[in-house]
XYZ file of C-alpha atoms in Angstrom:
242
model
C -7.594 53.377 -110.568
C -5.109 53.060 -107.881
C -5.960 50.961 -104.814
C -6.599 53.060 -101.560
C -3.316 54.394 -100.364
C -3.606 54.963 -96.399
C -0.364 56.807 -96.697
C -1.475 59.248 -99.182
C -3.612 62.528 -98.827
C -5.409 61.866 -102.104
C -8.819 59.834 -101.983
C -10.474 57.889 -104.569
C -13.140 59.649 -106.433
C -15.981 57.538 -104.955
C -15.064 58.475 -101.084
C -16.929 61.550 -99.744
C -14.049 63.512 -97.869
C -16.656 64.232 -95.219
C -17.149 60.723 -94.295
C -13.482 60.292 -93.518
C -12.594 61.126 -89.709
C -9.928 63.571 -89.108
C -6.672 62.116 -88.053
C -5.588 63.169 -84.578
C -2.630 65.643 -84.394
C 0.820 64.351 -83.450
C 1.760 65.023 -79.696
C 3.783 68.092 -79.304
C 7.538 67.432 -78.553
C 8.215 68.083 -74.974
C 11.776 68.446 -73.213
C 10.375 66.729 -69.945
C 11.422 63.089 -69.664
C 8.975 60.487 -70.575
C 7.137 59.126 -67.499
C 7.833 55.612 -66.781
C 5.137 53.161 -66.068
C 3.091 53.556 -62.826
C 3.348 51.395 -59.889
C 2.306 47.898 -60.565
C -0.542 46.553 -58.448
C 0.238 43.083 -57.187
C -2.459 40.623 -58.218
C -2.432 37.690 -56.148
C -3.744 34.530 -57.391
C -6.819 33.260 -55.544
C -5.143 29.809 -55.191
C -2.064 31.289 -53.538
C -4.103 33.407 -51.079
C -5.997 30.246 -50.000
C -2.807 28.368 -49.669
C -1.185 31.152 -47.558
C -4.429 31.185 -45.433
C -4.264 27.673 -44.741
C -0.596 27.872 -43.964
C -1.340 30.313 -41.307
C -3.729 27.831 -39.550
C -6.989 28.731 -41.426
C -9.609 26.341 -42.487
C -7.700 24.225 -44.715
C -5.074 23.218 -42.359
C -4.907 20.245 -39.767
C -4.067 22.698 -36.981
C -7.227 24.879 -37.803
C -9.461 21.857 -37.803
C -7.816 20.535 -34.627
C -8.425 23.947 -33.010
C -11.991 24.051 -34.130
C -12.397 20.544 -32.784
C -10.961 21.146 -29.410
C -13.307 24.182 -29.005
C -16.130 22.135 -29.610
C -15.247 19.375 -27.291
C -16.162 19.993 -23.553
C -13.215 19.755 -20.915
C -12.435 16.625 -19.333
C -12.873 17.757 -15.864
C -16.040 20.037 -15.344
C -15.005 22.688 -12.701
C -18.857 22.994 -12.019
C -19.103 19.218 -10.843
C -18.772 18.806 -7.226
C -16.695 15.980 -6.048
C -18.102 13.046 -4.119
C -17.421 13.862 -0.384
C -17.210 10.203 0.467
C -14.720 9.465 -2.159
C -12.722 12.443 -0.993
C -12.697 11.212 2.528
C -11.789 7.717 1.617
C -8.889 9.175 -0.268
C -7.678 11.298 2.655
C -7.859 8.258 5.189
C -5.915 5.896 2.875
C -3.343 8.465 2.499
C -2.957 8.929 6.135
C -2.679 5.116 6.761
C -0.237 4.821 4.129
C 2.165 7.125 6.041
C 1.661 5.711 9.429
C -0.809 3.625 11.356
C -3.676 5.899 12.884
C -6.188 5.569 15.446
C -10.028 6.387 14.392
C -9.752 9.547 16.426
C -6.848 10.836 14.672
C -8.420 9.970 11.297
C -11.565 11.867 12.366
C -9.709 14.912 13.275
C -7.809 14.985 10.040
C -11.138 14.753 8.010
C -12.629 17.482 10.077
C -9.649 19.674 9.208
C -10.007 18.972 5.557
C -13.707 20.239 5.766
C -15.403 16.781 5.566
C -18.585 16.724 7.499
C -19.099 14.461 10.640
C -21.732 12.633 8.861
C -19.420 11.617 5.992
C -16.639 11.006 8.091
C -18.571 8.512 10.326
C -19.837 6.627 7.292
C -16.205 6.377 5.817
C -14.539 5.394 9.088
C -17.224 2.933 9.869
C -16.694 1.253 6.505
C -12.914 1.121 7.128
C -13.365 -0.370 10.369
C -15.598 -3.149 8.735
C -12.952 -4.076 6.414
C -10.113 -3.988 8.948
C -8.307 -0.874 7.818
C -9.029 0.846 11.168
C -8.498 -1.183 14.368
C -7.817 0.881 17.385
C -7.069 -2.285 19.744
C -4.254 -3.334 17.190
C -2.994 0.167 16.948
C -2.980 0.423 20.784
C -0.942 -2.934 21.114
C 1.485 -1.862 18.491
C 1.928 1.497 20.226
C 2.495 -0.090 23.710
C 5.025 -2.417 22.521
C 7.040 0.215 20.608
C 7.123 2.541 23.333
C 8.284 -0.135 25.833
C 11.178 -1.199 23.578
C 12.307 2.265 22.448
C 11.620 4.577 25.349
C 11.197 2.170 28.279
C 7.815 3.681 29.060
C 5.403 2.018 31.992
C 1.944 1.945 32.435
C 1.371 5.609 33.545
C 3.337 7.054 30.609
C 1.649 4.596 28.177
C -1.716 5.582 29.512
C -1.038 9.091 28.643
C 0.258 8.347 25.202
C -2.560 6.300 24.189
C -4.931 9.242 25.325
C -3.093 11.589 23.387
C -3.309 9.473 20.372
C -7.189 9.227 20.643
C -7.461 5.655 21.797
C -10.661 4.908 23.849
C -9.918 4.490 27.583
C -11.465 0.900 27.620
C -9.307 -0.131 24.830
C -6.268 1.322 26.339
C -7.036 -0.219 29.661
C -7.314 -3.590 28.005
C -4.005 -3.281 26.559
C -2.204 -1.935 29.723
C -3.571 -4.890 31.712
C -1.625 -7.427 29.706
C 1.669 -5.655 30.679
C 3.739 -8.160 33.029
C 4.731 -6.467 36.423
C 7.784 -8.433 36.532
C 8.830 -7.231 33.002
C 8.075 -3.759 33.610
C 10.291 -4.019 36.797
C 13.220 -5.454 34.871
C 12.862 -2.382 32.314
C 13.086 -0.015 35.177
C 16.200 -1.780 36.801
C 17.952 -1.538 33.365
C 17.130 2.127 32.756
C 18.486 2.973 36.259
C 21.793 1.035 35.669
C 22.294 2.838 32.437
C 21.635 6.257 33.983
C 23.984 5.382 37.038
C 26.922 4.856 34.493
C 26.530 8.323 33.342
C 26.511 9.813 37.002
C 29.689 7.793 38.216
C 31.461 9.887 40.996
C 28.312 11.822 42.138
C 27.123 11.710 45.728
C 24.788 8.832 46.164
C 21.865 11.418 47.307
C 22.102 13.337 44.003
C 22.162 10.044 41.948
C 19.086 9.022 43.993
C 17.209 12.269 43.138
C 17.994 12.171 39.567
C 17.073 8.348 39.086
C 13.889 9.071 40.724
C 12.896 11.970 38.190
C 13.742 9.952 35.422
C 11.735 6.812 36.470
C 8.781 9.198 37.207
C 8.855 10.679 33.646
C 8.975 7.189 32.292
C 5.482 6.372 34.117
C 6.930 4.065 36.737
C 4.921 3.978 40.049
C 6.734 5.196 43.089
C 6.891 1.884 44.808
C 8.552 0.415 41.697
C 10.903 3.325 41.340
C 12.256 3.455 44.951
C 12.774 -0.343 45.140
C 14.959 -0.302 41.940
C 16.828 2.811 42.784
C 17.787 1.248 46.272
C 18.991 -1.939 44.564
C 20.749 -0.224 41.761
C 22.781 2.161 44.044
C 23.603 -0.652 46.425
C 24.950 -2.789 43.574
C 26.904 -0.080 42.017
C 30.751 -0.745 42.271
C 31.603 2.771 43.470
C 29.194 2.305 46.461
C 30.594 -1.126 47.409
C 32.400 -1.119 50.718
C 36.313 -1.452 50.420
């Protein structure tokens, strides 16, 4: 007997033809072009996807961890926490004193403008006085000397200036009492001589009137002013007899 030939239609005698499945019919020839392969579905390797996710700031990246850590950490400054009013007041006072000397009254007014309560302001200013950062007597003495040197002010104008700066009347009086009368008269005479040089050629009456107004604005008393004016005009070269 010949071996089983798959290519032949003949079957061996011991095989029942009913037990052999029928061969599928060959596909019919078609004139339509053979369809190509369908669209490929992109299959992404799970490791690649994880890497891409980490690259975009996912869990695996340092940026992602830092972001989550920042989310967990509370902010450095809690806006709900009220600042210490005494510390705020001290900061305001120190900043003002750094810019220029101030009287206690000036500092209290500034604290009130900034919303500090009078109680807090008083406690802070008292402490500043204890350590010597606020001294109205020293401030008044400095103000008197500077206004005498720069503007030639006398007692009357200096008193008004001290009051305007908030210096207590008793402290101001103590400072003004230290002014020497003779030195004040010398300053008045220097002011009169300087003013006369700018009024050369004017009538003596006009000069007298203008000198009196200038010395009055500087705070000199009428007695000192008229005495100085008479001497200054009499000593002026233009009023000397030929």
